Amino acid sequence: MNVADSQRVASALERLGYNHTTRPEEADVIVLNTCVVRQSAEDKAVGRLNSLRPLKKRNPNLVVNLMGCLVGVKGHDKLRQRFPFVDVFSPPSDPGPLITHLTQDEVRASEEEDTQQRFALMDGDLILPTQERGNLVSAFIPVVYGCSHACTYCIIPYKRGVERSRPVGEIIAEAHALARQGVKEITLLGQIVDRYGKDIPDGPKLWDLLRILHNEVEGVERFRFLTSHPNWMTDELLDTVAELPRLMPHIEVPIQAGNDEVLTNMRREYTAETYRRLVEKIRARIPGVSIATDIIVGFPGETEAQFQDTYDLLAELKLDVAHLARYSPREGTVSARRMPDDVPDEEKWRRFRLLEDLQERISTEINARYQGETVPVLFENKVKGRWRGRTPTNKLVFVESKADLRGKVLPVAITWTGPWSMQGTLPMAQPVNGIPLPLQTS
Ligand code: SAH
C-alpha cells in the first residue's frame, strides 16, 4: 500500500515540476512514507526520520514531509513537538498536505479541506514517475482505503481510518493509465480487499470489479488482489478467479492463529475449522491455486498447546507461503490496552523459528513439484545479472538471458527449485545449422 501511495506522491510532485533524485543531500523535498504495523517497523521509520535531521539543519529550505501510518488520520500534535524539523505531515494515501504546502502561494487551501477528495480527482489519469514509466511491470492500485474490522492487535484501522472503497470508474481509469505506460500486472489492494464495495449501497463487489477490469483493460497480462479476510471470500469471488484467464490463481488469506480461543481474542470472527474448510473450497474451485497466509505467534495468553494448534494446522494445510510475525503490542489497540503481553520474547522467537522451519519444509516440497515443468513467467527486472519473474501462482523464478525480457510472459522450463525461489531456462528456438538459437523475444 505504501509503495502505491509513494508512487502517487512522486507522480504529483513531477506534475509540479520536480525531478527524482536518489541522493537525499541534493533533494529539495524529502518524503518519508512510514509503516507502524509492528514496533520494529515504527523504530525503523523513526530512525530514518532522525537521520534527516542533519540534512534539514544544513539546508533549512529543505521540505521534510512525514507521511503514512506514523502520522495517521487523527492528528499529529505530539509528532510536531517530537520532530520539529518536519515541515509537512500527511496521513496515509494522501499527498494533499504536501502538494498544498508546495503550492501554498497559489492555493490558499483551508485546513478542513478534504485533501483526499481533491487528490482522488487527480489520480484518475495517474502518470507514473519518470523512472518507472515504461519500466514498471507490476503495479498496485489501492481499491479500498482504511479498514473497519478492528482485529484486537491491529493498529491499521486507527492509522488509516474507516473503510472507503474507491469508485469503479476511478479504478478503471487508473488501470487504463497504467496499461498505457507499459504496466503488465495490476494488483488490487485493500486491508480487507474482498470487502470491496460493501460500503457503497448496491455498488459492485470485488468480483464485479475484477470482471470489469478483465473485460475492459487491454495490455495487462495479469491481475491479482490482496489481502483477503476469510469471512468475505465468497463463491462468486472464487469462481471469478477460476474463470478469468488473466486473473491469477493466487490467494492471500491470513489465518493469524490456528486455535479458536486465540482467534476469538484476536477478534478474527472465524474458527480454525471454517478456515480449513475455506482452504478446501479454494483448492476445489481453483485448480492449481497457491495460497499464502499470515500468522502471529505469541499473542497475549497464547499457551504452548494453543501454539501447537497453529503449528498442526499449518502442517496439515500445507500452504504455499506463510508470512510470520511475533506479536507486537501497538499503542491504543484493544490487545495492548486489555491483554498483557505475557509471552516472553525468547518464547515468541522459539515459536517463530518452529513455524519458519515447518514452512520451509512445506514450501520446499510444494515448489519441488515444479521441477521439470514449463510455466509461464512474467519477467519484471534484472537482479544481479539474472532476470526475475513470477509464475501465475506468484513463485519467484530466475532465468539467465542476454535478451531484454522485461514485461514479457514466456514459458520457462524449471531446472531448480528451493523454498523461496526457482531457476529455469528459456526454451531454445529451432536450431539453425545445428547451432541452437536463443528464443527471439523482441
Ligand atoms: N489487513 C491485512 C494486513 C494487515 S498487516 C490483514 O488483515 O491481513 C499484515 C500482517 O501483519 C497481519 O496480517 C498480521 O499478521 C501482522 N500484524 C498486524 N498487527 C500486528 C501486531 N500488532 N503484531 C504482530 N503482527 C501484526
Coordinates of C-alpha atoms and ligand atoms in Angstrom, one line a residue:
M1 CA 0.0 0.0 0.0
N2 CA 2.8 2.4 0.9
V3 CA 4.6 1.6 -2.4
A4 CA 1.4 2.6 -4.3
D5 CA 1.0 5.7 -2.1
S6 CA 4.6 6.8 -2.6
Q7 CA 4.2 6.3 -6.4
R8 CA 1.3 8.7 -6.3
V9 CA 3.2 11.3 -4.4
A10 CA 6.1 11.1 -6.8
S11 CA 3.6 11.5 -9.7
A12 CA 2.0 14.5 -8.1
L13 CA 5.5 16.1 -7.5
E14 CA 6.5 15.5 -11.1
R15 CA 3.4 17.4 -12.1
L16 CA 4.7 20.3 -10.1
G17 CA 8.0 20.1 -12.0
Y18 CA 10.1 18.2 -9.5
N19 CA 12.6 15.5 -10.6
H20 CA 13.5 12.4 -8.7
T21 CA 17.0 12.0 -7.1
T22 CA 18.5 9.1 -5.3
R23 CA 20.7 11.4 -3.2
P24 CA 18.9 12.9 -0.2
E25 CA 21.6 15.5 0.3
E26 CA 20.7 17.2 -3.0
A27 CA 16.9 17.0 -2.6
D28 CA 14.6 20.0 -2.2
V29 CA 11.8 17.8 -0.9
I30 CA 12.1 14.5 1.0
V31 CA 9.0 12.4 1.6
L32 CA 9.4 9.7 4.2
N33 CA 6.5 7.2 4.0
T34 CA 6.1 5.1 7.1
C35 CA 4.6 1.9 8.5
V36 CA 3.9 1.2 12.1
V37 CA 2.2 -2.2 12.0
R38 CA 4.8 -3.6 14.4
Q39 CA 7.2 -1.9 16.8
S40 CA 10.2 -2.9 14.6
A41 CA 8.7 -1.0 11.6
E42 CA 8.0 2.0 13.7
D43 CA 11.6 2.0 15.1
K44 CA 12.9 1.9 11.6
A45 CA 10.7 4.8 10.5
V46 CA 11.8 6.9 13.5
G47 CA 15.4 6.0 12.8
R48 CA 15.2 7.1 9.2
L49 CA 13.4 10.3 10.2
N50 CA 16.1 11.2 12.7
S51 CA 18.7 10.6 10.0
L52 CA 17.1 13.5 8.1
R53 CA 17.6 16.0 10.9
P54 CA 21.2 17.0 9.9
L55 CA 20.1 17.5 6.3
K56 CA 17.5 19.9 7.4
K57 CA 20.0 21.7 9.6
R58 CA 22.4 22.1 6.7
N59 CA 19.7 23.1 4.3
P60 CA 16.8 25.0 6.0
N61 CA 15.0 25.3 2.7
L62 CA 14.6 21.5 2.5
V63 CA 11.0 20.4 2.8
V64 CA 10.7 17.3 5.0
N65 CA 7.3 15.5 4.6
L66 CA 6.5 12.7 7.0
M67 CA 3.8 10.5 5.6
G68 CA 1.8 7.4 6.4
C69 CA 0.9 5.5 9.5
L70 CA 3.4 7.2 11.8
V71 CA 1.2 10.2 11.2
G72 CA -2.2 8.5 10.9
V73 CA -5.6 10.1 10.3
K74 CA -6.1 11.5 13.7
G75 CA -3.8 14.5 14.0
H76 CA -0.1 14.9 14.9
D77 CA 0.4 17.4 17.6
K78 CA 2.7 15.1 19.6
L79 CA 4.7 14.3 16.5
R80 CA 5.1 18.0 15.7
Q81 CA 6.7 18.5 19.1
R82 CA 8.9 15.5 18.8
F83 CA 10.1 16.2 15.3
P84 CA 10.1 20.0 14.9
F85 CA 12.2 19.8 11.7
V86 CA 9.3 18.1 9.9
D87 CA 7.5 20.7 7.6
V88 CA 4.5 18.7 6.5
F89 CA 2.6 15.8 8.0
S90 CA 0.5 13.6 5.7
P91 CA -1.9 10.8 6.6
P92 CA -1.6 7.5 4.6
S93 CA -2.5 7.6 0.9
D94 CA -2.8 11.4 0.9
P95 CA -0.3 13.6 -1.0
G96 CA -2.7 16.5 -0.4
P97 CA -0.9 18.2 2.5
L98 CA 2.5 18.2 0.7
I99 CA 1.0 19.5 -2.5
T100 CA -0.8 22.2 -0.6
H101 CA 2.4 23.2 1.2
L102 CA 4.4 23.3 -2.0
T103 CA 1.7 25.4 -3.9
Q104 CA 0.7 27.5 -0.9
D105 CA 1.2 30.8 -2.7
E106 CA -1.3 29.8 -5.4
V107 CA -3.8 27.7 -3.5
R108 CA -5.0 29.1 -0.2
A109 CA -6.5 25.8 1.0
S110 CA -8.4 25.8 4.2
E111 CA -7.4 23.5 7.0
E112 CA -10.6 21.4 6.8
E113 CA -10.4 20.9 3.0
D114 CA -10.7 17.2 2.2
T115 CA -7.4 16.7 0.5
Q116 CA -8.1 13.0 -0.1
Q117 CA -11.1 14.1 -2.2
R118 CA -9.1 16.6 -4.1
F119 CA -6.3 14.1 -4.8
A120 CA -8.8 11.5 -5.9
L121 CA -9.9 13.8 -8.7
M122 CA -6.3 14.0 -9.9
D123 CA -5.4 10.3 -9.9
G124 CA -7.8 9.1 -12.5
D125 CA -5.1 9.8 -15.0
L126 CA -2.2 8.6 -12.9
I127 CA 1.1 9.2 -14.6
L128 CA 3.9 7.1 -13.3
P129 CA 7.1 8.8 -12.1
T130 CA 9.7 9.1 -15.0
Q131 CA 12.0 6.4 -13.7
E132 CA 9.1 4.0 -13.7
R133 CA 7.2 5.0 -16.8
G134 CA 7.7 2.3 -19.5
N135 CA 9.8 0.3 -16.9
L136 CA 7.5 -0.8 -14.3
V137 CA 6.0 -4.2 -15.0
S138 CA 3.9 -4.8 -11.9
A139 CA 1.9 -2.0 -10.2
F140 CA -0.6 -1.7 -7.4
I141 CA -3.9 0.0 -7.3
P142 CA -5.4 0.6 -3.9
V143 CA -9.2 -0.1 -4.2
V144 CA -10.2 0.0 -0.5
Y145 CA -8.6 2.6 1.8
G146 CA -8.6 2.2 5.5
C147 CA -10.2 -0.7 7.5
S148 CA -13.1 -1.0 9.8
H149 CA -12.6 -4.5 11.0
A150 CA -10.6 -3.8 14.2
C151 CA -8.7 -7.0 15.0
T152 CA -7.7 -6.5 18.6
Y153 CA -3.9 -6.4 17.8
C154 CA -4.1 -4.2 14.8
I155 CA -3.2 -0.5 14.6
I156 CA -4.1 -0.1 10.9
P157 CA -7.8 1.0 11.4
Y158 CA -6.6 3.7 13.9
K159 CA -4.0 5.0 11.5
R160 CA -5.7 4.6 8.1
G161 CA -9.2 5.4 9.2
V162 CA -12.5 3.8 8.2
E163 CA -13.0 1.6 5.2
R164 CA -13.6 3.5 2.0
S165 CA -14.0 1.8 -1.4
R166 CA -12.9 3.8 -4.4
P167 CA -15.4 4.3 -7.2
V168 CA -15.1 1.8 -10.1
G169 CA -14.6 4.5 -12.7
E170 CA -11.6 5.9 -10.9
I171 CA -10.0 2.4 -10.6
I172 CA -10.7 1.6 -14.3
A173 CA -9.2 4.9 -15.4
E174 CA -6.1 4.2 -13.3
A175 CA -5.8 0.7 -14.7
H176 CA -6.0 2.1 -18.3
A177 CA -3.4 4.8 -17.5
L178 CA -1.0 2.1 -16.1
A179 CA -1.6 -0.1 -19.1
R180 CA -0.7 2.7 -21.4
Q181 CA 2.5 3.2 -19.5
G182 CA 3.6 -0.4 -20.0
V183 CA 2.4 -2.0 -16.8
K184 CA 1.7 -5.7 -17.4
E185 CA 0.4 -6.8 -14.0
I186 CA -2.0 -5.0 -11.7
T187 CA -2.6 -5.9 -8.1
L188 CA -5.7 -4.5 -6.4
L189 CA -5.0 -3.6 -2.8
G190 CA -7.1 -3.4 0.4
Q191 CA -6.6 -4.3 4.0
I192 CA -9.6 -6.5 3.5
V193 CA -9.8 -6.3 -0.3
D194 CA -12.6 -8.9 -0.5
R195 CA -14.9 -6.4 1.3
Y196 CA -14.5 -4.0 -1.7
G197 CA -17.8 -2.2 -2.4
K198 CA -19.5 -3.2 0.9
D199 CA -19.6 0.5 1.9
I200 CA -21.3 1.5 -1.4
P201 CA -25.0 0.6 -1.4
D202 CA -25.9 -1.6 -4.4
G203 CA -22.3 -1.0 -5.6
P204 CA -20.2 -3.5 -7.5
K205 CA -18.3 -6.1 -5.4
L206 CA -14.7 -7.2 -5.8
W207 CA -15.7 -9.9 -8.3
D208 CA -17.7 -7.4 -10.4
L209 CA -14.7 -5.0 -10.3
L210 CA -12.4 -7.8 -11.4
R211 CA -14.7 -8.8 -14.3
I212 CA -14.9 -5.2 -15.5
L213 CA -11.2 -4.7 -15.4
H214 CA -10.7 -8.0 -17.1
N215 CA -13.1 -7.1 -19.9
E216 CA -12.1 -3.5 -20.4
V217 CA -8.4 -3.1 -19.7
E218 CA -6.2 -4.4 -22.6
G219 CA -2.5 -4.8 -22.5
V220 CA -2.4 -6.0 -18.9
E221 CA -1.4 -9.7 -18.8
R222 CA -2.2 -10.4 -15.1
F223 CA -4.5 -9.2 -12.4
R224 CA -4.2 -10.0 -8.7
F225 CA -5.7 -8.8 -5.4
L226 CA -4.7 -8.8 -1.8
T227 CA -5.3 -9.2 1.2
S228 CA -8.5 -11.2 1.8
H229 CA -10.2 -11.9 5.0
P230 CA -11.6 -15.5 5.2
N231 CA -15.2 -14.3 6.0
W232 CA -15.6 -12.4 2.8
M233 CA -14.2 -15.0 0.4
T234 CA -17.4 -15.7 -1.4
D235 CA -18.1 -18.4 -4.0
E236 CA -18.6 -15.6 -6.6
L237 CA -15.1 -14.4 -5.9
L238 CA -13.5 -17.8 -6.1
D239 CA -15.4 -18.7 -9.3
T240 CA -14.3 -15.4 -10.8
V241 CA -10.7 -16.3 -10.1
A242 CA -11.2 -19.8 -11.6
E243 CA -12.9 -18.4 -14.7
L244 CA -10.9 -15.4 -15.8
P245 CA -7.7 -16.4 -17.5
R246 CA -5.8 -13.2 -16.7
L247 CA -6.8 -13.3 -13.0
M248 CA -4.0 -15.2 -11.4
P249 CA -4.7 -18.3 -9.2
H250 CA -3.1 -17.0 -6.0
I251 CA -5.0 -16.1 -2.8
E252 CA -3.6 -14.2 0.2
V253 CA -5.8 -15.1 3.1
P254 CA -4.4 -14.7 6.6
I255 CA -5.4 -17.1 9.3
Q256 CA -3.3 -15.4 12.1
A257 CA -3.7 -18.4 14.5
G258 CA -5.0 -22.0 14.4
N259 CA -6.6 -22.0 17.9
D260 CA -10.2 -20.9 18.4
E261 CA -9.6 -19.2 21.7
V262 CA -6.7 -17.2 20.3
L263 CA -8.8 -16.3 17.2
T264 CA -11.6 -15.1 19.5
N265 CA -9.2 -13.0 21.5
M266 CA -7.8 -11.6 18.2
R267 CA -11.4 -10.9 17.1
R268 CA -10.9 -12.5 13.8
E269 CA -14.5 -13.8 13.8
Y270 CA -13.9 -17.3 12.3
T271 CA -12.7 -20.6 13.6
A272 CA -9.8 -22.9 12.6
E273 CA -12.4 -25.3 11.2
T274 CA -14.0 -22.6 9.0
Y275 CA -10.5 -21.7 7.7
R276 CA -9.8 -25.3 7.0
R277 CA -13.0 -25.6 5.0
L278 CA -12.2 -22.4 3.2
V279 CA -8.8 -23.8 2.1
E280 CA -10.5 -27.0 0.8
K281 CA -13.0 -24.9 -1.1
I282 CA -10.4 -22.6 -2.6
R283 CA -8.5 -25.6 -3.8
A284 CA -11.5 -27.4 -5.1
R285 CA -12.7 -24.4 -7.1
I286 CA -9.4 -23.0 -8.4
P287 CA -7.3 -25.9 -9.7
G288 CA -3.5 -25.3 -9.2
V289 CA -4.1 -22.4 -6.9
S290 CA -1.4 -21.2 -4.5
I291 CA -2.4 -19.9 -1.0
A292 CA -0.5 -17.5 1.2
T293 CA -1.3 -16.8 4.9
D294 CA -0.2 -14.6 7.7
I295 CA 0.5 -15.8 11.3
I296 CA 1.1 -14.0 14.6
V297 CA 2.9 -16.0 17.2
G298 CA 3.0 -15.1 20.9
F299 CA -0.4 -13.3 21.0
P300 CA -1.3 -12.4 24.7
G301 CA -2.2 -15.5 26.6
E302 CA -1.1 -17.9 23.8
T303 CA -0.2 -21.2 25.6
E304 CA 2.1 -23.8 24.3
A305 CA -0.9 -26.0 23.5
Q306 CA -2.6 -23.2 21.6
F307 CA 0.6 -22.5 19.6
Q308 CA 0.7 -26.3 18.8
D309 CA -2.8 -26.0 17.3
T310 CA -1.4 -23.3 14.9
Y311 CA 1.6 -25.5 14.1
D312 CA -0.5 -28.6 13.5
L313 CA -3.0 -26.7 11.3
L314 CA -0.2 -25.3 9.1
A315 CA 1.4 -28.7 8.9
E316 CA -1.9 -30.1 7.8
L317 CA -2.9 -27.4 5.3
K318 CA 0.5 -27.1 3.6
L319 CA 0.0 -23.6 2.3
D320 CA 2.5 -22.2 -0.2
V321 CA 3.6 -19.2 1.8
A322 CA 3.3 -18.1 5.5
H323 CA 4.2 -14.6 6.5
L324 CA 5.2 -14.9 10.1
A325 CA 5.2 -12.2 12.8
R326 CA 5.9 -12.1 16.5
Y327 CA 3.1 -10.3 18.4
S328 CA 4.0 -6.6 19.0
P329 CA 1.7 -4.6 21.2
R330 CA 0.6 -1.4 19.4
E331 CA -0.5 1.7 21.4
G332 CA -4.2 2.2 21.5
T333 CA -5.2 -1.2 20.3
V334 CA -7.6 -3.4 22.3
S335 CA -5.0 -6.1 22.9
A336 CA -2.4 -3.5 24.1
R337 CA -4.9 -1.9 26.5
R338 CA -6.5 -5.0 27.9
M339 CA -4.2 -8.1 27.4
P340 CA -0.8 -8.3 29.0
D341 CA 2.0 -9.1 26.5
D342 CA 2.9 -12.2 28.5
V343 CA 4.7 -14.4 26.1
P344 CA 8.4 -13.7 26.7
D345 CA 10.4 -12.6 23.7
E346 CA 12.6 -15.7 23.6
E347 CA 9.4 -17.8 23.5
K348 CA 8.0 -15.7 20.7
W349 CA 11.2 -16.3 18.8
R350 CA 11.2 -20.0 19.5
R351 CA 7.6 -20.3 18.1
F352 CA 8.5 -18.1 15.2
R353 CA 11.5 -20.4 14.3
L354 CA 9.5 -23.6 14.7
L355 CA 6.9 -22.3 12.2
E356 CA 9.7 -20.9 10.0
D357 CA 11.3 -24.4 9.8
L358 CA 8.0 -26.1 9.2
Q359 CA 7.1 -23.7 6.4
E360 CA 10.5 -24.0 4.8
R361 CA 9.9 -27.8 4.6
I362 CA 6.4 -27.3 3.2
S363 CA 7.4 -24.7 0.6
T364 CA 10.4 -26.8 -0.5
E365 CA 8.0 -29.8 -1.0
I366 CA 5.4 -27.7 -2.9
N367 CA 7.9 -26.0 -5.1
A368 CA 9.7 -29.3 -5.9
R369 CA 6.6 -30.2 -7.9
Y370 CA 7.6 -27.5 -10.4
Q371 CA 10.9 -29.3 -11.3
G372 CA 10.9 -30.2 -15.0
E373 CA 7.6 -28.3 -15.6
T374 CA 7.2 -25.5 -18.1
V375 CA 5.4 -22.5 -16.6
P376 CA 4.5 -19.0 -18.0
V377 CA 6.7 -16.4 -16.2
L378 CA 6.1 -12.6 -16.3
F379 CA 9.5 -11.0 -16.2
E380 CA 10.0 -7.8 -14.2
N381 CA 13.6 -6.8 -13.8
K382 CA 17.2 -8.0 -13.7
V383 CA 18.7 -8.8 -10.3
K384 CA 22.4 -9.4 -10.1
G385 CA 22.6 -10.4 -13.8
R386 CA 19.6 -12.7 -13.7
W387 CA 16.1 -11.9 -14.9
R388 CA 13.5 -12.1 -12.1
G389 CA 9.9 -13.0 -12.8
R390 CA 6.9 -14.7 -11.3
T391 CA 4.6 -17.7 -12.1
P392 CA 0.8 -17.3 -12.1
T393 CA 1.0 -18.8 -8.6
N394 CA 3.4 -16.0 -7.6
K395 CA 6.5 -18.1 -7.3
L396 CA 9.8 -16.3 -7.9
V397 CA 11.7 -17.5 -10.9
F398 CA 15.2 -16.5 -12.0
V399 CA 16.5 -17.0 -15.6
E400 CA 19.8 -16.2 -17.3
S401 CA 19.3 -14.4 -20.5
K402 CA 21.0 -11.7 -22.6
A403 CA 17.7 -10.7 -24.2
D404 CA 15.5 -8.0 -22.8
L405 CA 12.8 -9.9 -21.0
R406 CA 11.2 -7.1 -19.2
G407 CA 7.4 -7.2 -19.3
K408 CA 7.3 -10.4 -21.3
V409 CA 5.4 -13.5 -20.4
L410 CA 7.5 -16.5 -21.6
P411 CA 7.4 -20.2 -21.0
V412 CA 10.2 -21.3 -18.6
A413 CA 11.4 -24.8 -18.1
I414 CA 12.1 -25.1 -14.3
T415 CA 15.5 -26.6 -13.6
W416 CA 16.0 -26.0 -9.9
T417 CA 13.6 -25.4 -7.0
G418 CA 14.1 -24.2 -3.5
P419 CA 11.7 -23.0 -0.7
W420 CA 11.8 -19.3 -1.7
S421 CA 12.5 -19.3 -5.5
M422 CA 13.2 -21.3 -8.6
Q423 CA 15.5 -21.3 -11.5
G424 CA 14.8 -22.1 -15.1
T425 CA 15.7 -21.7 -18.7
L426 CA 14.0 -20.3 -21.8
P427 CA 13.3 -22.9 -24.4
M428 CA 15.6 -22.7 -27.4
A429 CA 14.2 -22.0 -30.8
Q430 CA 14.8 -24.4 -33.7
P431 CA 18.5 -24.9 -34.3
V432 CA 19.9 -23.2 -37.4
N433 CA 22.7 -25.2 -39.0
G434 CA 22.9 -27.2 -35.8
I435 CA 23.5 -24.2 -33.6
P436 CA 20.7 -23.6 -31.2
L437 CA 19.4 -20.1 -31.1
P438 CA 18.0 -18.3 -28.0
L439 CA 14.3 -17.7 -28.2
Q440 CA 13.5 -14.5 -30.2
T441 CA 12.0 -12.2 -27.6
S442 CA 11.6 -8.9 -29.2
Ligands
SAH1 N1 -5.3 -6.0 6.7 C1 -4.4 -7.1 6.3 C2 -2.9 -6.8 6.6 C3 -2.6 -6.4 8.0 S1 -0.9 -6.1 8.4 C4 -4.9 -8.3 7.0 O1 -5.7 -8.3 7.9 O2 -4.4 -9.4 6.7 C5 -0.1 -7.5 7.8 C6 0.1 -8.5 8.9 O3 0.8 -8.0 10.0 C7 -1.1 -9.1 9.5 O4 -1.8 -10.0 8.7 C8 -0.6 -9.7 10.8 O5 -0.2 -11.0 10.6 C9 0.6 -8.8 11.1 N2 0.3 -7.9 12.3 C10 -0.7 -6.9 12.4 N3 -0.6 -6.3 13.6 C11 0.4 -7.0 14.3 C12 0.9 -6.9 15.6 N4 0.4 -6.0 16.5 N5 1.9 -7.7 16.0 C13 2.4 -8.6 15.1 N6 1.9 -8.7 13.9 C14 0.9 -8.0 13.4

